[in-house]
Amino acid sequence: MTSTSSQFIAFFGATGGCTNACLVHTLNAGLRATALARTPSKLTDMLLAQGINQATINAQLTIIKGDIADIAAIKSVLLSNKDSGAVITLQIISGIGGTPKMQWSLKTPVTIDNPEICATATKNIMQALREIYAEYPSTSQYKPSITVISTTGVSDVREDVPFAFRFLYHVTLADPHKDKKEMERLITENMAEPTESTRLFRGAIVVRPTLMKGDQNVKGGKGWRKLKVGQENKPAVGYSIHRADIGQWIFEQIIKSGDKSWFGQKITLTN
């Protein structure tokens, strides 16, 4: 990515492990960013703990207070300089996800606190873009790309989960995975629209990590170069991956490189 003073990356779910790590790498690279946060001080504290100083946060990051149900807040994350030539984000990184919880059910013992959070977030980001394009028509010439963090175990094309994990993924985690599949469907169907004018994104990338471990600490992973990378028709199959490595891979391969060859791909990542 070649940075200019007006370009920025929009982050959703920035207090989550993968997305927070990606944001840290983005700020360390001197790039500008915006992020949606229900509690801005929490995000700031997480970045300070990762070695991002307050001066960098003040200069490079705009934190918008709100949640994923707030269309107005989402638009503020996606758009800058509303009063003097609106500029839309170059790339959207979404790591929105719910918190797993147990429930009394033999069929679906694991659910999440908000069972439709990924689909809802995606719908609202898409609606916010529609409104931005209507209010600021010039922005539709510079549509952003979107990268969403999904999961393995949701492919209809090829099995991408090790045999030992299949019961966990296809039975125990079936309920929360429905939300990830719906998120993917929304993006895939929009990108399949026959005319460019009805597509909301310049390109879309789905990242499907295997079972995630660790947190956002960028010093805690093994490094993005050690990851196995696959695509839906030839997935990389493995058992686990560190959240910080996912964030670093997204930064290096999508944000930093700006590589359009990833567009339209469903990328599997594992150690």
Tab-separated table of N, CA and C in Angstrom, residues 5-106:
chain	number	residue	atom	x	y	z
A	5	SER	N	-1.873	11.138	2.472
A	5	SER	CA	-2.400	11.754	3.689
A	5	SER	C	-3.885	11.514	3.864
A	6	SER	N	-4.601	11.198	2.780
A	6	SER	CA	-6.046	11.031	2.890
A	6	SER	C	-6.476	9.578	3.021
A	7	GLN	N	-5.608	8.632	2.703
A	7	GLN	CA	-5.984	7.223	2.747
A	7	GLN	C	-5.988	6.691	4.170
A	8	PHE	N	-6.916	5.791	4.443
A	8	PHE	CA	-6.962	5.184	5.772
A	8	PHE	C	-7.636	3.822	5.683
A	9	ILE	N	-7.398	3.007	6.710
A	9	ILE	CA	-7.961	1.668	6.816
A	9	ILE	C	-9.015	1.696	7.917
A	10	ALA	N	-10.173	1.099	7.662
A	10	ALA	CA	-11.272	1.077	8.634
A	10	ALA	C	-11.324	-0.287	9.318
A	11	PHE	N	-11.353	-0.276	10.645
A	11	PHE	CA	-11.352	-1.504	11.426
A	11	PHE	C	-12.644	-1.649	12.219
A	12	PHE	N	-13.199	-2.854	12.162
A	12	PHE	CA	-14.347	-3.223	12.991
A	12	PHE	C	-13.967	-4.459	13.804
A	13	GLY	N	-14.307	-4.439	15.087
A	13	GLY	CA	-13.872	-5.514	15.975
A	13	GLY	C	-12.430	-5.341	16.404
A	14	ALA	N	-12.000	-4.097	16.563
A	14	ALA	CA	-10.583	-3.795	16.791
A	14	ALA	C	-10.075	-4.165	18.175
A	15	THR	N	-10.964	-4.534	19.096
A	15	THR	CA	-10.490	-5.013	20.392
A	15	THR	C	-10.365	-6.534	20.416
A	16	GLY	N	-10.712	-7.183	19.312
A	16	GLY	CA	-10.516	-8.628	19.197
A	16	GLY	C	-9.084	-8.953	18.849
A	17	GLY	N	-8.636	-10.159	19.172
A	17	GLY	CA	-7.231	-10.508	19.044
A	17	GLY	C	-6.644	-10.338	17.660
A	18	CYS	N	-7.266	-10.919	16.636
A	18	CYS	CA	-6.734	-10.849	15.272
A	18	CYS	C	-6.721	-9.421	14.752
A	19	THR	N	-7.842	-8.740	14.915
A	19	THR	CA	-7.984	-7.397	14.360
A	19	THR	C	-7.123	-6.396	15.108
A	20	ASN	N	-7.004	-6.564	16.414
A	20	ASN	CA	-6.149	-5.659	17.188
A	20	ASN	C	-4.694	-5.804	16.777
A	21	ALA	N	-4.249	-7.037	16.571
A	21	ALA	CA	-2.875	-7.249	16.113
A	21	ALA	C	-2.655	-6.609	14.749
A	22	CYS	N	-3.636	-6.751	13.865
A	22	CYS	CA	-3.535	-6.139	12.540
A	22	CYS	C	-3.457	-4.618	12.648
A	23	LEU	N	-4.248	-4.046	13.539
A	23	LEU	CA	-4.230	-2.592	13.746
A	23	LEU	C	-2.872	-2.138	14.271
A	24	VAL	N	-2.282	-2.899	15.183
A	24	VAL	CA	-0.952	-2.555	15.707
A	24	VAL	C	0.067	-2.487	14.573
A	25	HIS	N	0.074	-3.481	13.710
A	25	HIS	CA	1.012	-3.474	12.577
A	25	HIS	C	0.729	-2.301	11.640
A	26	THR	N	-0.528	-1.983	11.471
A	26	THR	CA	-0.904	-0.865	10.593
A	26	THR	C	-0.369	0.459	11.136
A	27	LEU	N	-0.541	0.678	12.410
A	27	LEU	CA	-0.049	1.927	13.025
A	27	LEU	C	1.476	1.963	13.052
A	28	ASN	N	2.099	0.828	13.330
A	28	ASN	CA	3.569	0.783	13.339
A	28	ASN	C	4.151	1.078	11.968
A	29	ALA	N	3.354	0.825	10.918
A	29	ALA	CA	3.814	1.099	9.557
A	29	ALA	C	3.590	2.554	9.154
A	30	GLY	N	3.040	3.333	10.060
A	30	GLY	CA	2.820	4.753	9.773
A	30	GLY	C	1.541	5.047	9.016
A	31	LEU	N	0.647	4.071	8.915
A	31	LEU	CA	-0.597	4.262	8.174
A	31	LEU	C	-1.687	4.820	9.076
A	32	ARG	N	-2.642	5.488	8.462
A	32	ARG	CA	-3.782	6.035	9.190
A	32	ARG	C	-4.898	5.014	9.262
A	33	ALA	N	-5.678	5.092	10.339
A	33	ALA	CA	-6.758	4.128	10.527
A	33	ALA	C	-7.910	4.765	11.289
A	34	THR	N	-9.072	4.148	11.137
A	34	THR	CA	-10.226	4.477	11.962
A	34	THR	C	-10.710	3.162	12.575
A	35	ALA	N	-11.402	3.258	13.705
A	35	ALA	CA	-11.886	2.040	14.355
A	35	ALA	C	-13.160	2.351	15.129
A	36	LEU	N	-14.075	1.419	15.112
A	36	LEU	CA	-15.306	1.505	15.892
A	36	LEU	C	-15.073	0.800	17.221
A	37	ALA	N	-15.461	1.425	18.315
A	37	ALA	CA	-15.274	0.817	19.638
A	37	ALA	C	-16.386	1.261	20.573
A	38	ARG	N	-16.974	0.297	21.257
A	38	ARG	CA	-17.986	0.645	22.251
A	38	ARG	C	-17.348	1.411	23.409
A	39	THR	N	-16.118	1.033	23.753
A	39	THR	CA	-15.390	1.690	24.835
A	39	THR	C	-14.034	2.120	24.290
A	40	PRO	N	-13.915	3.346	23.773
A	40	PRO	CA	-12.651	3.781	23.178
A	40	PRO	C	-11.444	3.641	24.095
A	41	SER	N	-11.635	3.857	25.399
A	41	SER	CA	-10.506	3.757	26.320
A	41	SER	C	-9.937	2.340	26.370
A	42	LYS	N	-10.795	1.336	26.186
A	42	LYS	CA	-10.324	-0.054	26.165
A	42	LYS	C	-9.395	-0.280	24.985
A	43	LEU	N	-9.802	0.219	23.812
A	43	LEU	CA	-8.964	0.068	22.628
A	43	LEU	C	-7.645	0.814	22.807
A	44	THR	N	-7.708	2.018	23.322
A	44	THR	CA	-6.488	2.794	23.554
A	44	THR	C	-5.548	2.064	24.497
A	45	ASP	N	-6.082	1.530	25.585
A	45	ASP	CA	-5.248	0.810	26.553
A	45	ASP	C	-4.603	-0.425	25.922
A	46	MET	N	-5.338	-1.120	25.064
A	46	MET	CA	-4.791	-2.304	24.398
A	46	MET	C	-3.628	-1.920	23.479
A	47	LEU	N	-3.761	-0.800	22.803
A	47	LEU	CA	-2.694	-0.357	21.904
A	47	LEU	C	-1.476	0.118	22.685
A	48	LEU	N	-1.704	0.837	23.759
A	48	LEU	CA	-0.588	1.278	24.608
A	48	LEU	C	0.171	0.073	25.156
A	49	ALA	N	-0.566	-0.965	25.540
A	49	ALA	CA	0.067	-2.169	26.078
A	49	ALA	C	0.910	-2.888	25.035
A	50	GLN	N	0.632	-2.626	23.764
A	50	GLN	CA	1.381	-3.244	22.666
A	50	GLN	C	2.537	-2.366	22.189
A	51	GLY	N	2.764	-1.264	22.893
A	51	GLY	CA	3.891	-0.414	22.559
A	51	GLY	C	3.591	0.726	21.608
A	52	ILE	N	2.323	0.926	21.263
A	52	ILE	CA	1.934	2.081	20.437
A	52	ILE	C	1.793	3.280	21.372
A	53	ASN	N	2.583	4.323	21.150
A	53	ASN	CA	2.527	5.452	22.086
A	53	ASN	C	1.329	6.358	21.804
A	54	GLN	N	1.006	7.191	22.778
A	54	GLN	CA	-0.171	8.048	22.673
A	54	GLN	C	-0.055	9.025	21.512
A	55	ALA	N	1.149	9.490	21.242
A	55	ALA	CA	1.331	10.439	20.133
A	55	ALA	C	0.967	9.786	18.792
A	56	THR	N	1.328	8.529	18.620
A	56	THR	CA	0.982	7.802	17.389
A	56	THR	C	-0.520	7.606	17.291
A	57	ILE	N	-1.143	7.230	18.412
A	57	ILE	CA	-2.594	7.054	18.430
A	57	ILE	C	-3.290	8.360	18.055
A	58	ASN	N	-2.841	9.451	18.636
A	58	ASN	CA	-3.466	10.754	18.359
A	58	ASN	C	-3.297	11.158	16.901
A	59	ALA	N	-2.146	10.846	16.324
A	59	ALA	CA	-1.836	11.306	14.967
A	59	ALA	C	-2.429	10.404	13.883
A	60	GLN	N	-2.530	9.114	14.156
A	60	GLN	CA	-2.853	8.173	13.084
A	60	GLN	C	-4.193	7.455	13.226
A	61	LEU	N	-4.780	7.487	14.408
A	61	LEU	CA	-5.987	6.694	14.638
A	61	LEU	C	-7.153	7.566	15.080
A	62	THR	N	-8.293	7.383	14.434
A	62	THR	CA	-9.548	8.012	14.864
A	62	THR	C	-10.457	6.908	15.384
A	63	ILE	N	-10.802	6.992	16.656
A	63	ILE	CA	-11.681	6.004	17.267
A	63	ILE	C	-13.089	6.588	17.353
A	64	ILE	N	-14.043	5.900	16.772
A	64	ILE	CA	-15.439	6.324	16.790
A	64	ILE	C	-16.172	5.503	17.849
A	65	LYS	N	-16.777	6.176	18.785
A	65	LYS	CA	-17.522	5.486	19.842
A	65	LYS	C	-18.868	5.013	19.278
A	66	GLY	N	-19.185	3.744	19.492
A	66	GLY	CA	-20.445	3.202	19.016
A	66	GLY	C	-20.355	1.701	18.879
A	67	ASP	N	-21.428	1.096	18.427
A	67	ASP	CA	-21.393	-0.345	18.199
A	67	ASP	C	-21.881	-0.649	16.786
A	68	ILE	N	-21.867	-1.922	16.461
A	68	ILE	CA	-22.111	-2.325	15.079
A	68	ILE	C	-23.583	-2.167	14.678
A	69	ALA	N	-24.439	-1.852	15.626
A	69	ALA	CA	-25.847	-1.609	15.306
A	69	ALA	C	-26.093	-0.149	14.911
A	70	ASP	N	-25.100	0.694	15.086
A	70	ASP	CA	-25.227	2.141	14.881
A	70	ASP	C	-24.732	2.512	13.476
A	71	ILE	N	-25.651	2.660	12.542
A	71	ILE	CA	-25.279	2.971	11.154
A	71	ILE	C	-24.517	4.290	11.052
A	72	ALA	N	-24.954	5.291	11.814
A	72	ALA	CA	-24.275	6.591	11.769
A	72	ALA	C	-22.827	6.469	12.215
A	73	ALA	N	-22.585	5.686	13.257
A	73	ALA	CA	-21.212	5.486	13.732
A	73	ALA	C	-20.386	4.732	12.696
A	74	ILE	N	-20.984	3.737	12.068
A	74	ILE	CA	-20.284	2.972	11.025
A	74	ILE	C	-19.885	3.896	9.875
A	75	LYS	N	-20.787	4.773	9.476
A	75	LYS	CA	-20.478	5.715	8.393
A	75	LYS	C	-19.309	6.627	8.769
A	76	SER	N	-19.237	6.987	10.038
A	76	SER	CA	-18.125	7.833	10.488
A	76	SER	C	-16.795	7.084	10.446
A	77	VAL	N	-16.833	5.773	10.634
A	77	VAL	CA	-15.623	4.970	10.516
A	77	VAL	C	-15.187	4.849	9.054
A	78	LEU	N	-16.159	4.767	8.168
A	78	LEU	CA	-15.873	4.550	6.744
A	78	LEU	C	-15.540	5.823	5.983
A	79	LEU	N	-15.888	6.966	6.527
A	79	LEU	CA	-15.801	8.221	5.780
A	79	LEU	C	-15.082	9.287	6.601
A	80	SER	N	-14.229	10.066	5.946
A	80	SER	CA	-13.573	11.196	6.612
A	80	SER	C	-13.769	12.460	5.777
A	81	ASN	N	-13.461	13.592	6.392
A	81	ASN	CA	-13.556	14.892	5.707
A	81	ASN	C	-14.934	15.128	5.096
A	82	LYS	N	-15.968	14.857	5.877
A	82	LYS	CA	-17.322	14.998	5.351
A	82	LYS	C	-17.631	16.421	4.893
A	83	ASP	N	-17.038	17.393	5.551
A	83	ASP	CA	-17.365	18.790	5.254
A	83	ASP	C	-16.451	19.414	4.211
A	84	SER	N	-15.394	18.705	3.813
A	84	SER	CA	-14.463	19.310	2.852
A	84	SER	C	-13.935	18.266	1.872
A	85	GLY	N	-14.865	17.658	1.154
A	85	GLY	CA	-14.473	16.664	0.171
A	85	GLY	C	-14.363	15.294	0.789
A	86	ALA	N	-15.471	14.592	0.864
A	86	ALA	CA	-15.530	13.308	1.547
A	86	ALA	C	-14.538	12.303	0.961
A	87	VAL	N	-13.846	11.584	1.844
A	87	VAL	CA	-12.895	10.549	1.448
A	87	VAL	C	-13.336	9.244	2.095
A	88	ILE	N	-13.513	8.202	1.285
A	88	ILE	CA	-13.938	6.909	1.806
A	88	ILE	C	-12.720	6.037	2.077
A	89	THR	N	-12.854	5.139	3.022
A	89	THR	CA	-11.745	4.256	3.380
A	89	THR	C	-11.259	3.440	2.190
A	90	LEU	N	-9.984	3.097	2.212
A	90	LEU	CA	-9.395	2.296	1.150
A	90	LEU	C	-9.696	0.810	1.348
A	91	GLN	N	-9.644	0.368	2.611
A	91	GLN	CA	-9.871	-1.033	2.932
A	91	GLN	C	-10.654	-1.150	4.233
A	92	ILE	N	-11.512	-2.156	4.309
A	92	ILE	CA	-12.262	-2.471	5.521
A	92	ILE	C	-11.747	-3.800	6.051
A	93	ILE	N	-11.405	-3.830	7.335
A	93	ILE	CA	-10.991	-5.065	8.005
A	93	ILE	C	-12.015	-5.339	9.103
A	94	SER	N	-12.718	-6.459	9.013
A	94	SER	CA	-13.740	-6.770	10.009
A	94	SER	C	-13.448	-8.099	10.697
A	95	GLY	N	-13.225	-8.000	12.003
A	95	GLY	CA	-13.028	-9.189	12.824
A	95	GLY	C	-14.121	-9.321	13.866
A	96	ILE	N	-15.291	-8.801	13.541
A	96	ILE	CA	-16.422	-8.857	14.460
A	96	ILE	C	-16.751	-10.314	14.803
A	97	GLY	N	-17.029	-10.548	16.066
A	97	GLY	CA	-17.421	-11.893	16.492
A	97	GLY	C	-18.017	-11.847	17.880
A	98	GLY	N	-18.766	-12.878	18.225
A	98	GLY	CA	-19.395	-12.950	19.533
A	98	GLY	C	-18.553	-13.743	20.523
A	99	THR	N	-19.026	-13.778	21.758
A	99	THR	CA	-18.361	-14.539	22.818
A	99	THR	C	-19.037	-15.888	22.975
A	100	PRO	N	-18.284	-16.992	22.847
A	100	PRO	CA	-18.912	-18.316	22.987
A	100	PRO	C	-19.490	-18.528	24.385
A	101	LYS	N	-20.586	-19.261	24.463
A	101	LYS	CA	-21.146	-19.636	25.752
A	101	LYS	C	-21.830	-20.991	25.623
A	102	MET	N	-21.850	-21.726	26.727
A	102	MET	CA	-22.466	-23.044	26.749
A	102	MET	C	-23.966	-22.925	26.972
A	103	GLN	N	-24.705	-23.895	26.429
A	103	GLN	CA	-26.137	-23.938	26.665
A	103	GLN	C	-26.581	-25.402	26.806
A	104	TRP	N	-27.746	-25.590	27.427
A	104	TRP	CA	-28.267	-26.931	27.639
A	104	TRP	C	-28.903	-27.440	26.351
A	105	SER	N	-28.083	-28.071	25.535
A	105	SER	CA	-28.568	-28.624	24.271
A	105	SER	C	-27.599	-29.696	23.800
A	106	LEU	N	-28.125	-30.872	23.473
A	106	LEU	CA	-27.273	-31.927	22.946
A	106	LEU	C	-26.857	-31.645	21.506
